[in-house]
Coordinates of N, CA and C in Angstrom, one line a residue:
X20 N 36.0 -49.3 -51.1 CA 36.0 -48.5 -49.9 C 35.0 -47.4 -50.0
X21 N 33.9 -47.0 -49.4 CA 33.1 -46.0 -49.1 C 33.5 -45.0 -48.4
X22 N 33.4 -44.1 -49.3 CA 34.0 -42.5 -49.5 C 32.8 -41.9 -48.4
X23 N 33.4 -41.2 -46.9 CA 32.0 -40.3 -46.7 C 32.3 -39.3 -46.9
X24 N 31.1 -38.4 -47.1 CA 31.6 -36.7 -47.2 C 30.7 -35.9 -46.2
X25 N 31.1 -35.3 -45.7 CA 30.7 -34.8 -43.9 C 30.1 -33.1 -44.3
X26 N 29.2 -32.8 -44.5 CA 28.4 -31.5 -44.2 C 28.3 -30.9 -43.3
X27 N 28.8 -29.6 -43.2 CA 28.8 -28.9 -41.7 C 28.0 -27.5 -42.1
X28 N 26.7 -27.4 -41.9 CA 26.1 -25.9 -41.8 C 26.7 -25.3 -41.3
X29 N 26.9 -24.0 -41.6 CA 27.0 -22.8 -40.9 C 26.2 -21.4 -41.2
X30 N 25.7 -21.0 -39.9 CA 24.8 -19.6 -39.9 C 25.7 -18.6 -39.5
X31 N 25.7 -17.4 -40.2 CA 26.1 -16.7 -40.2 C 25.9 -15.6 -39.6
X32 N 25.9 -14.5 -38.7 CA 25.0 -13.4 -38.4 C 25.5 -12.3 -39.0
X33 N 24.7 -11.2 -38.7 CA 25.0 -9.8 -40.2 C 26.2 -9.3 -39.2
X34 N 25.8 -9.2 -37.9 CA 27.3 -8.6 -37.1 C 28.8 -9.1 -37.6
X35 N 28.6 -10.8 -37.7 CA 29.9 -11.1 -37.4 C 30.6 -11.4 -39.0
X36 N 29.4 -10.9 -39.8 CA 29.9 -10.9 -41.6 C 30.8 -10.1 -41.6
X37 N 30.8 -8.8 -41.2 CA 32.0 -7.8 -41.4 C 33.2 -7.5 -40.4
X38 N 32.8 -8.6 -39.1 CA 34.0 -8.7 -39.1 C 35.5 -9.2 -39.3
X39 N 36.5 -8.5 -39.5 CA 37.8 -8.7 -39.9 C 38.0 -10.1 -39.2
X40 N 38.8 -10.8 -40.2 CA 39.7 -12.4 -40.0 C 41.4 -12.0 -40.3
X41 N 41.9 -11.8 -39.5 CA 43.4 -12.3 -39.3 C 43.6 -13.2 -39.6
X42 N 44.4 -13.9 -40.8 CA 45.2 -14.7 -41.5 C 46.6 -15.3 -40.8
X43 N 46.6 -16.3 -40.4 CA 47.9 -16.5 -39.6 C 48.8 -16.5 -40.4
X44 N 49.8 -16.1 -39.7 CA 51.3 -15.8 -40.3 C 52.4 -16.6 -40.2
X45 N 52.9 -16.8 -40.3 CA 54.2 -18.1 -40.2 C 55.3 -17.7 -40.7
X46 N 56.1 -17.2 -40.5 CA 57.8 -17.4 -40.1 C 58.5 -18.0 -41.2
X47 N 59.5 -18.0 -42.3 CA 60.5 -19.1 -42.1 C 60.6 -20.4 -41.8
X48 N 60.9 -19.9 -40.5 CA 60.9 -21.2 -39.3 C 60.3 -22.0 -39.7
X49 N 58.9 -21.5 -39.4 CA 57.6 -22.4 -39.0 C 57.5 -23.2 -40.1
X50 N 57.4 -22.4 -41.5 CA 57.0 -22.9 -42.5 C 58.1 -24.2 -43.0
X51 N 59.4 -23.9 -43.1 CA 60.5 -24.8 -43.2 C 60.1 -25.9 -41.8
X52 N 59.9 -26.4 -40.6 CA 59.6 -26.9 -39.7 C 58.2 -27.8 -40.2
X53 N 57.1 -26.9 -40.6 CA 56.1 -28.0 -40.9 C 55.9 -28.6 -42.9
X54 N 56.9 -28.4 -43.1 CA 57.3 -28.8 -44.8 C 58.1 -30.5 -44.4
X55 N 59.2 -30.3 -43.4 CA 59.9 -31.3 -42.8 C 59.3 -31.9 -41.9
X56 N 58.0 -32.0 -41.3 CA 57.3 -32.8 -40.5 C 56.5 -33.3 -41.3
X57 N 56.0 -32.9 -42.7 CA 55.2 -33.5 -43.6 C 55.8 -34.3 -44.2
X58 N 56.8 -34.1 -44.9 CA 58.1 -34.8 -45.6 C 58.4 -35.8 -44.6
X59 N 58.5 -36.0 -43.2 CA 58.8 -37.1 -42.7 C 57.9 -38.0 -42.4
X60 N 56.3 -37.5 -42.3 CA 55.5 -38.5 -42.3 C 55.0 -39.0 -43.8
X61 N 55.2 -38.6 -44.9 CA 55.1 -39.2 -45.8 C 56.5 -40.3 -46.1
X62 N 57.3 -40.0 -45.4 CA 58.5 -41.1 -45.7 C 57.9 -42.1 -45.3
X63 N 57.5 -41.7 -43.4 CA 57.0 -43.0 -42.7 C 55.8 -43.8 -43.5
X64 N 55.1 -42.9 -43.6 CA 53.8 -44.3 -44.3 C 53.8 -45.2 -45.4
X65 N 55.3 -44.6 -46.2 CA 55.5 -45.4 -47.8 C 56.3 -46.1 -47.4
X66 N 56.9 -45.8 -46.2 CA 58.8 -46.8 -45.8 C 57.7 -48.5 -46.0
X67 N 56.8 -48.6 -45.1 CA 56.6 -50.6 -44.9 C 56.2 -51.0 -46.2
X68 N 55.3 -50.0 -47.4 CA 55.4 -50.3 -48.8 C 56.5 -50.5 -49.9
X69 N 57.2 -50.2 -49.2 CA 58.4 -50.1 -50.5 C 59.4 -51.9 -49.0
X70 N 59.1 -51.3 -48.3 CA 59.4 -52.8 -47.5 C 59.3 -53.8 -47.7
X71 N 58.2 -54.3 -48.2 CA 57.4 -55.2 -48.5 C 57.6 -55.6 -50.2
X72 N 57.4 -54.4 -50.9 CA 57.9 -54.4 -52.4 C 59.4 -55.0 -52.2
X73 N 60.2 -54.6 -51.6 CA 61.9 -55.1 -51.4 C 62.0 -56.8 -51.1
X74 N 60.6 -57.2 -50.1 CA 60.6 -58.5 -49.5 C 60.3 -59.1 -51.4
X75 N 59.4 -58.8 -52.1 CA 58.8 -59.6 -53.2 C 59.7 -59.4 -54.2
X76 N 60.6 -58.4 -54.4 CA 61.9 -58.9 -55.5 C 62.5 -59.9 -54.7
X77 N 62.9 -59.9 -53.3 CA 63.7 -60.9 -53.0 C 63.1 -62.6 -53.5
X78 N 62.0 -62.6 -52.8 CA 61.4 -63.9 -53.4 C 61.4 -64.0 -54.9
X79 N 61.3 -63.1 -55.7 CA 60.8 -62.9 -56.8 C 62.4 -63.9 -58.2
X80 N 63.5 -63.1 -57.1 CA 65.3 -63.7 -57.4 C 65.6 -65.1 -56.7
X81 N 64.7 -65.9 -55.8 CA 65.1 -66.7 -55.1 C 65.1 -68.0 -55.8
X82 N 65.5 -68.3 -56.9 CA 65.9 -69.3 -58.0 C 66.4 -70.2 -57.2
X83 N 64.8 -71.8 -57.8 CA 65.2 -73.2 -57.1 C 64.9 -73.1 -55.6
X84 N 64.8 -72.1 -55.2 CA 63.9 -72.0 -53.8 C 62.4 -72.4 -53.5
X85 N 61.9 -73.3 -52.5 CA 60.4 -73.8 -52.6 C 59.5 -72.6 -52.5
X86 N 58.0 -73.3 -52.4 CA 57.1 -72.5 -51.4 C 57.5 -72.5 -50.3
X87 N 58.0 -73.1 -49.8 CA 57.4 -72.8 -48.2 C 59.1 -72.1 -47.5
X88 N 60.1 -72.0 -48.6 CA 61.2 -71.6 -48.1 C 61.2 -69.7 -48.5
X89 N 60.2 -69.5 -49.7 CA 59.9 -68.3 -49.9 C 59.0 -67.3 -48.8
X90 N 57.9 -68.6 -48.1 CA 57.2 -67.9 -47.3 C 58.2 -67.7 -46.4
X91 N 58.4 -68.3 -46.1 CA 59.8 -67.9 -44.7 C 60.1 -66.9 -44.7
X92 N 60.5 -66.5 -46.5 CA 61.6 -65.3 -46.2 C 60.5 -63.8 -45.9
X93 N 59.1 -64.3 -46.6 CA 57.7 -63.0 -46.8 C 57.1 -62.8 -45.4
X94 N 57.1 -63.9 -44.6 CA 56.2 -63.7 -43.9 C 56.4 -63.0 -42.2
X95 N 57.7 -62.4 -42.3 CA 58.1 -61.5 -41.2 C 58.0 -60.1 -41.9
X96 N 58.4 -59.9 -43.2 CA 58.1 -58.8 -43.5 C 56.3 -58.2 -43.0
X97 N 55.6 -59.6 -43.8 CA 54.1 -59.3 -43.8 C 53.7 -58.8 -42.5
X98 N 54.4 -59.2 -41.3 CA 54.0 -59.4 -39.8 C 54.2 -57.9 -39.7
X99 N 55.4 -57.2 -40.3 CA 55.9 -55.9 -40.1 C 54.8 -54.6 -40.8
X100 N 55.1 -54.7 -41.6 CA 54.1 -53.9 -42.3 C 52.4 -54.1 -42.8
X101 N 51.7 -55.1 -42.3 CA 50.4 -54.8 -42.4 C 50.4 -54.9 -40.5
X102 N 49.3 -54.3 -40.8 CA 48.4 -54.5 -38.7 C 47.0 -55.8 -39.4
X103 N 47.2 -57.0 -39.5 CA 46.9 -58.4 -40.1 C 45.0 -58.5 -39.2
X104 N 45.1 -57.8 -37.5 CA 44.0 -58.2 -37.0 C 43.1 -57.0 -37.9
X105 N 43.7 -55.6 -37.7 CA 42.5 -54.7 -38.3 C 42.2 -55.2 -39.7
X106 N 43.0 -56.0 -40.6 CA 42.6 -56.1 -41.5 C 41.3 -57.4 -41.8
X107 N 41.7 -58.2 -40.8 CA 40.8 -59.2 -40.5 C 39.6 -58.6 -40.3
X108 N 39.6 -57.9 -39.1 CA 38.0 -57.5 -38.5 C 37.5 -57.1 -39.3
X109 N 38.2 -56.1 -40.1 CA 37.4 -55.2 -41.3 C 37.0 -56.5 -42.1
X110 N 37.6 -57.8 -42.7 CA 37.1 -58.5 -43.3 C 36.1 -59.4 -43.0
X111 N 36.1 -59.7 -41.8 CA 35.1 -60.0 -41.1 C 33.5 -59.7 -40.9
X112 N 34.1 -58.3 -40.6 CA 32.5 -57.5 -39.9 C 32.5 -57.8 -38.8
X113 N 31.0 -57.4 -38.6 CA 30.8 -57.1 -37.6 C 30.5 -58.3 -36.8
X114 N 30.3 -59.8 -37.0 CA 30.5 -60.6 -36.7 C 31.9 -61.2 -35.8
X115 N 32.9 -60.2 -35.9 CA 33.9 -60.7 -35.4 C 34.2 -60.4 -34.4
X116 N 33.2 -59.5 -33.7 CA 32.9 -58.9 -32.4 C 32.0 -59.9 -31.2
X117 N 31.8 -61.1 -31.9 CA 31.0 -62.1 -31.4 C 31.9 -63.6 -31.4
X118 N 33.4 -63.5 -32.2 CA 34.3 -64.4 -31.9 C 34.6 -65.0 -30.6
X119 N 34.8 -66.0 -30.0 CA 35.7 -65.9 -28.4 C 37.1 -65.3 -29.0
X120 N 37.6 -65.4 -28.1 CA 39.3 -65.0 -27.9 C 40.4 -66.4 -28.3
X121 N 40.1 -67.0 -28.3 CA 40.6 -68.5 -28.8 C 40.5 -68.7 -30.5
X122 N 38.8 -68.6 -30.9 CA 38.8 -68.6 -31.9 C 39.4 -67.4 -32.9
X123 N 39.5 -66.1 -32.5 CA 39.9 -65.0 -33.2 C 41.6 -65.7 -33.3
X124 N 42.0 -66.1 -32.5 CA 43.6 -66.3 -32.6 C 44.0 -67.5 -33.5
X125 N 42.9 -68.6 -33.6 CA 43.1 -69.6 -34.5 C 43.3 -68.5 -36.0
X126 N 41.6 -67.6 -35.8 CA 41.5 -67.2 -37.2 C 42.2 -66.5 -37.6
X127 N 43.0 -65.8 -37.3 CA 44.0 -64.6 -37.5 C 45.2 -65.3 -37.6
X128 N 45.7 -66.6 -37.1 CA 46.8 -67.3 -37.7 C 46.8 -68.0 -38.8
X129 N 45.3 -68.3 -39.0 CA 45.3 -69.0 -40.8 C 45.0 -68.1 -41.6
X130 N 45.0 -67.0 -41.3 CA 44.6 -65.4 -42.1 C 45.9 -65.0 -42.2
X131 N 46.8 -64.6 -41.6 CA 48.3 -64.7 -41.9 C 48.9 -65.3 -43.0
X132 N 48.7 -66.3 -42.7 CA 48.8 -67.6 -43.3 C 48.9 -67.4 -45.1
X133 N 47.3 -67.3 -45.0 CA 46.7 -66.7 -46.1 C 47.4 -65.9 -46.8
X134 N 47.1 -64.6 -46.1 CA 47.9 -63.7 -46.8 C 49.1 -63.7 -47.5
X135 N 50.6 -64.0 -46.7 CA 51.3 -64.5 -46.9 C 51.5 -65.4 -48.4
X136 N 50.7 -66.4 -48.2 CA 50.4 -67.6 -49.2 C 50.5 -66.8 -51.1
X137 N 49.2 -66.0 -50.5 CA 49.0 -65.1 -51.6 C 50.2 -64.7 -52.6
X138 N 51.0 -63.9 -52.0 CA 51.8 -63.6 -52.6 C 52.4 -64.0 -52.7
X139 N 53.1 -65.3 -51.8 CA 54.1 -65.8 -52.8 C 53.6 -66.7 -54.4
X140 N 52.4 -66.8 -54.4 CA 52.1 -67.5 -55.0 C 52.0 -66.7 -56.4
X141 N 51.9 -65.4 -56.3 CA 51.3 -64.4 -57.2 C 52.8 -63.7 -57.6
X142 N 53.9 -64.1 -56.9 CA 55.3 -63.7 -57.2 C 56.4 -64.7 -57.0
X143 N 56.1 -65.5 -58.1 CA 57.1 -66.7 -58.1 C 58.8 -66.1 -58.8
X144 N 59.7 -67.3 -58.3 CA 61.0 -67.1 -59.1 C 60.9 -66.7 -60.7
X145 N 62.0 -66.2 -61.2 CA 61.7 -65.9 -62.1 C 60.7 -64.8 -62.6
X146 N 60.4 -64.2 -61.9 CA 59.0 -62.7 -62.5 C 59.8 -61.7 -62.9
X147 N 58.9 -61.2 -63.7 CA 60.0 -59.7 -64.0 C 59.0 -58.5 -63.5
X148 N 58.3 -58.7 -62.3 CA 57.9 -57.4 -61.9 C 58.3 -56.4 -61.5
X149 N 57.4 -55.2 -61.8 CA 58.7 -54.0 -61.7 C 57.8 -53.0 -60.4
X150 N 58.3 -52.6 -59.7 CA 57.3 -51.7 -58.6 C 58.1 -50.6 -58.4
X151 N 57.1 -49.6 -57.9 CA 57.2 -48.4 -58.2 C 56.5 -47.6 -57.2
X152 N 56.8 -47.1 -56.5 CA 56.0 -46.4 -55.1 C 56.6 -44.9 -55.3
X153 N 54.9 -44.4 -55.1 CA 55.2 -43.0 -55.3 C 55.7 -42.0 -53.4
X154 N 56.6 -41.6 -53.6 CA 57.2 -41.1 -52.0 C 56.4 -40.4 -51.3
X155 N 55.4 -40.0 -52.4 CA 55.0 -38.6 -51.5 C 53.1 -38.9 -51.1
X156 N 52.8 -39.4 -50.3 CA 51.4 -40.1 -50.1 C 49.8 -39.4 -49.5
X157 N 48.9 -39.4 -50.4 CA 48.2 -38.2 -49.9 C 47.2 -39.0 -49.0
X158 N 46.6 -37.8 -48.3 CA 45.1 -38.3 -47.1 C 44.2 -38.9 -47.3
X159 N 43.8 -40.4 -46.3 CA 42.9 -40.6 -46.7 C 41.5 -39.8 -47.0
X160 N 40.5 -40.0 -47.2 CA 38.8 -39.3 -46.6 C 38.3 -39.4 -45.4
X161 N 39.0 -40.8 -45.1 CA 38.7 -41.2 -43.6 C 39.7 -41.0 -42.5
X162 N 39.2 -40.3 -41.4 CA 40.5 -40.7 -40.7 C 42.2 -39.7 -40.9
X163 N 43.3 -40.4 -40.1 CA 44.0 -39.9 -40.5 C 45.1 -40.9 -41.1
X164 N 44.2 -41.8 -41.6 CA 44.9 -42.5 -42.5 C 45.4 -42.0 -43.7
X165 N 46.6 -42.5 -44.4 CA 47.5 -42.4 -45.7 C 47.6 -43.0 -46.7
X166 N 47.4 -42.8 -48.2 CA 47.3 -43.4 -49.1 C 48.1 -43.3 -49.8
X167 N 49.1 -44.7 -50.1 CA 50.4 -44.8 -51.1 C 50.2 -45.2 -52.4
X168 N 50.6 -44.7 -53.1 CA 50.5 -45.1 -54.7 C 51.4 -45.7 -55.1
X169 N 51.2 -46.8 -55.9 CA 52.1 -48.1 -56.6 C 51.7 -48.2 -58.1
X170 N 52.6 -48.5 -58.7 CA 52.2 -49.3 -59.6 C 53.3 -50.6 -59.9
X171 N 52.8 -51.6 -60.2 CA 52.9 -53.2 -60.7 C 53.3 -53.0 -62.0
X172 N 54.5 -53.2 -62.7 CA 54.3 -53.3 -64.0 C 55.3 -54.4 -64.4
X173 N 56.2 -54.5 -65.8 CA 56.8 -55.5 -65.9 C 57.5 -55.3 -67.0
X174 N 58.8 -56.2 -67.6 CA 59.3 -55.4 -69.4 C 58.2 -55.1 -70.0
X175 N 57.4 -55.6 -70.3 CA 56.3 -55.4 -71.5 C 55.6 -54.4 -70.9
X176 N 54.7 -53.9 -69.9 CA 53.9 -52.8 -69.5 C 54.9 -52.1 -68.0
X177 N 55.8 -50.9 -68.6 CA 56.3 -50.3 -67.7 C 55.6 -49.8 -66.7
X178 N 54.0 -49.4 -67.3 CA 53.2 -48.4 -66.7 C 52.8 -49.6 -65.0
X179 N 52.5 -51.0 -65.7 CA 51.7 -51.6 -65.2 C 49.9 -51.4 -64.8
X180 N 50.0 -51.5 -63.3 CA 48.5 -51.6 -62.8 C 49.1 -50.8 -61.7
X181 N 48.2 -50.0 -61.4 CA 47.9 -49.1 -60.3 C 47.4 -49.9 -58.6
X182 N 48.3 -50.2 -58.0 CA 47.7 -50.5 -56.4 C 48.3 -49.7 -55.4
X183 N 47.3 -49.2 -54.2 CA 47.1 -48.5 -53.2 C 46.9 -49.0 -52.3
X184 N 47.5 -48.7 -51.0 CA 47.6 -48.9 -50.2 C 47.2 -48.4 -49.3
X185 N 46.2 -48.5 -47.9 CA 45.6 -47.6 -47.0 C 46.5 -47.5 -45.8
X186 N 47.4 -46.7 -45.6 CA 48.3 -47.0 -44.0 C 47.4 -45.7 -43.0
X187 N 47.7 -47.0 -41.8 CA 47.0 -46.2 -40.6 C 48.1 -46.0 -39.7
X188 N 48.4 -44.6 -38.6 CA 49.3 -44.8 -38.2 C 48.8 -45.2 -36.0
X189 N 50.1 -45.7 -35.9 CA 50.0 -46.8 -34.6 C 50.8 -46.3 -33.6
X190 N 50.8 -46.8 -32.6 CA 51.8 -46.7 -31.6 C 53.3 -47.1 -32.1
X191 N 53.3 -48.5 -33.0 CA 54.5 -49.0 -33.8 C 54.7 -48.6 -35.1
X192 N 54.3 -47.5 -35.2 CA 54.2 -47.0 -37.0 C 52.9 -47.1 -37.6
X193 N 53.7 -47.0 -39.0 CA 52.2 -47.2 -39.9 C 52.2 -48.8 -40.6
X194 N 50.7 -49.2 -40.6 CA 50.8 -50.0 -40.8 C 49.8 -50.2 -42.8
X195 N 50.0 -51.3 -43.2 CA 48.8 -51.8 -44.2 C 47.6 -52.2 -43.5
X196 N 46.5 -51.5 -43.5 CA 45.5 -51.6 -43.4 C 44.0 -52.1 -44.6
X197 N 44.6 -51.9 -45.8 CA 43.6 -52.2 -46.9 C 44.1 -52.4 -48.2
X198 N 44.3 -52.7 -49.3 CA 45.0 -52.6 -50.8 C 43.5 -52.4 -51.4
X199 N 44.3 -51.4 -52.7 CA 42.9 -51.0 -53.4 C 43.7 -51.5 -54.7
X200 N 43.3 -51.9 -55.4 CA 42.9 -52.3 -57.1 C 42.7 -51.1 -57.8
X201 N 43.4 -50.5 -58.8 CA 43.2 -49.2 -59.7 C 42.4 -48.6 -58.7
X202 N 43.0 -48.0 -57.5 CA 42.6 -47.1 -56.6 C 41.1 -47.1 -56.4
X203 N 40.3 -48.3 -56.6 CA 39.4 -47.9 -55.8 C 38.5 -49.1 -55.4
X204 N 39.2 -50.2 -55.6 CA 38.7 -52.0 -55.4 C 39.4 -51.9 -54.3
X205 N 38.6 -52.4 -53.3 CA 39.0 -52.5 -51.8 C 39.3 -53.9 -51.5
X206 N 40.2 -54.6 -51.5 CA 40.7 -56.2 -50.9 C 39.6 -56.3 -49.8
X207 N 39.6 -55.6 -48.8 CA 39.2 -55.7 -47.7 C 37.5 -55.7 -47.6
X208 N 37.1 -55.1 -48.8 CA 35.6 -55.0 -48.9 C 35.0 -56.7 -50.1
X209 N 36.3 -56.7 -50.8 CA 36.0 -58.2 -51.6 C 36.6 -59.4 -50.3
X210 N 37.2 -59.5 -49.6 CA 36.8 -60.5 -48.6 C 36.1 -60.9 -47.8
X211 N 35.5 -59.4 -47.5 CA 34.1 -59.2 -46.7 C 33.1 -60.3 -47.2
X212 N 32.6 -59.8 -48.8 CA 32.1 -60.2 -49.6 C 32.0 -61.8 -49.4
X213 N 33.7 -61.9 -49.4 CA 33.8 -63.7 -49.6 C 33.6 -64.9 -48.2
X214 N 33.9 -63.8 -47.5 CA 34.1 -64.4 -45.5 C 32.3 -64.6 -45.5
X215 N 31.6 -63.8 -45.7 CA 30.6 -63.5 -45.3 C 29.5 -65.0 -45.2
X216 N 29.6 -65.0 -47.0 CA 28.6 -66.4 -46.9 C 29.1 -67.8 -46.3
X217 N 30.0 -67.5 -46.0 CA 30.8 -69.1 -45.2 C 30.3 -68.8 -43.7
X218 N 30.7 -67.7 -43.4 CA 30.4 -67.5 -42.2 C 28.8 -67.4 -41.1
X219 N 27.5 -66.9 -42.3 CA 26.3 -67.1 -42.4 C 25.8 -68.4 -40.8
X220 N 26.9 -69.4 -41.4 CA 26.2 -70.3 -40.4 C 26.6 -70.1 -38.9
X221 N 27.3 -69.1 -38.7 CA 27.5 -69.0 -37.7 C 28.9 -69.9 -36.7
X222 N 29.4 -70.8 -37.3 CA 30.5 -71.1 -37.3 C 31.7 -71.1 -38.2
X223 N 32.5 -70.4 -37.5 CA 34.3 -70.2 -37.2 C 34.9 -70.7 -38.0
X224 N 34.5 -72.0 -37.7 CA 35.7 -73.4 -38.4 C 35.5 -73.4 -40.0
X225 N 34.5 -72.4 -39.7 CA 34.2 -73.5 -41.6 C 34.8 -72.0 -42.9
X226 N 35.1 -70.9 -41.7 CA 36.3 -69.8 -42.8 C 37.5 -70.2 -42.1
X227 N 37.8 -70.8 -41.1 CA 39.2 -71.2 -41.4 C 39.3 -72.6 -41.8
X228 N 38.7 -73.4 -42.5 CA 38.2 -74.6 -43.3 C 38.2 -74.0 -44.3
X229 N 37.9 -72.9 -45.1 CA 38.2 -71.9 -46.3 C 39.4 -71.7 -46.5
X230 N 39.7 -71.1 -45.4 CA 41.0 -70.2 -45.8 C 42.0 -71.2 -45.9
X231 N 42.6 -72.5 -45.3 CA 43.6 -73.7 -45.0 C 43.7 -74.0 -46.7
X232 N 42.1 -74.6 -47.1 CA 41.8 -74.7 -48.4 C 42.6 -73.8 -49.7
X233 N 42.6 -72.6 -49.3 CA 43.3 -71.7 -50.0 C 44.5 -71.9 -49.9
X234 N 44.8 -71.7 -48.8 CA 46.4 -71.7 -48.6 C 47.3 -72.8 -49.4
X235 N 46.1 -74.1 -49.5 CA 46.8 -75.0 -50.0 C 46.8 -74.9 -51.6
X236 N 45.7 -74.5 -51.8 CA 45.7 -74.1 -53.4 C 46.8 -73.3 -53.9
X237 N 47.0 -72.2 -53.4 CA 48.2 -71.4 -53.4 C 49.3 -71.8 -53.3
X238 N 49.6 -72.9 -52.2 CA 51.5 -73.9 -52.5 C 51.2 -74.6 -53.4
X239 N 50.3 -74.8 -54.3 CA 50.1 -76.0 -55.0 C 50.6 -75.9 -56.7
X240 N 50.3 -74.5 -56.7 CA 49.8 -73.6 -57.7 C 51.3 -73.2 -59.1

């Protein structure tokens, strides 16, 4: 993910250097009122992470259950907690602004697909993964997006691995918008990466001819 940092000059004049700044003051009230409006939006942005963590123990216990009966159980969660098209576009580029409306819908349902796939494949029966979501989620750089902290670990490394999550908030909540790798490997910037050279030729079919490919690798796996 590329960090921007925004520069704002300011001129000063000699008149308005000495004038007096009044410090706003806040109440009790106020202060207890916007402690609990923070506290509630940091519940909301971690709630569809620890959501989603809840869906992956479930598959994770589902002993003698297939692929495709685990996806079942992952893939309404997934629907719930990431926003799947902004994640696409971002993965896409800027190329995905030149899709028709037909094709964006094929690609976005084998991108689902995908996704989904992923994980179950990466959280089979039997795991002893341990997750860990930190409650209290700080600012993105960008935006007024939110950043959740995780970590992945397991009996042998309680600490685990560190992943992050970028939530943006929506009309329907917050959503997953990005996963970062030891906070600062962007999923969304390595599929860019991967979409890109397939896509070169200018046809559609041949990343969702990728991605099917994948999917299948992943039930197979």
């Amino acid at each position: 993910m590329r960090r921007l940092t925004f520069s704002l000059p300011v001129a000063l004049g000699v008149g308005l250097a000495v004038l007096p700044v009044a410090a706003p003051v806040f109440g009790p009230a106020a202060a207890s009122a916007q402690t609990e409006a923070q506290a509630g939006t940091q519940a909301a942005a971690a709630g569809p992470v620890s959501a989603l963590y809840a869906a992956l123990q479930q598959i994770q216990a589902a002993t003698g259950s297939s692929f495709a009966q685990r996806a079942q159980i992952l893939a309404p969660v997934v629907d719930k907690v990431y926003d799947l098209e902004t994640v696409l576009r971002a993965s896409v580029g800027l190329r995905y602004g030149g899709l028709s409306g037909d094709d964006r819908q094929k690609l976005l349902a084998v991108f689902r697909q995908f996704t989904v796939a992923r994980y179950v494949s990466s959280f089979k029966p039997g795991g002893d993964a341990r997750f860990n979501v930190n409650p209290a989620p700080r600012p993105s750089p960008v935006g007024s997006d939110q950043i959740v902290t995780t970590h992945i670990g397991s009996t042998d490394d309680p600490d685990g691995t560190e992943i992050d999550y970028v939530m943006r908030p929506g009309p329907q909540g917050w959503h997953i918008v990005d996963v970062l790798l030891n906070a600062h490997i962007s999923q969304v910037a390595a599929q860019r990466s991967d979409f890109s050279s397939t896509l070169a030729s200018g046809n559609v079919q041949n990343l969702i001819s990728l991605l099917e490919k994948k999917v299948k690798a992943f039930s197979e796996g």
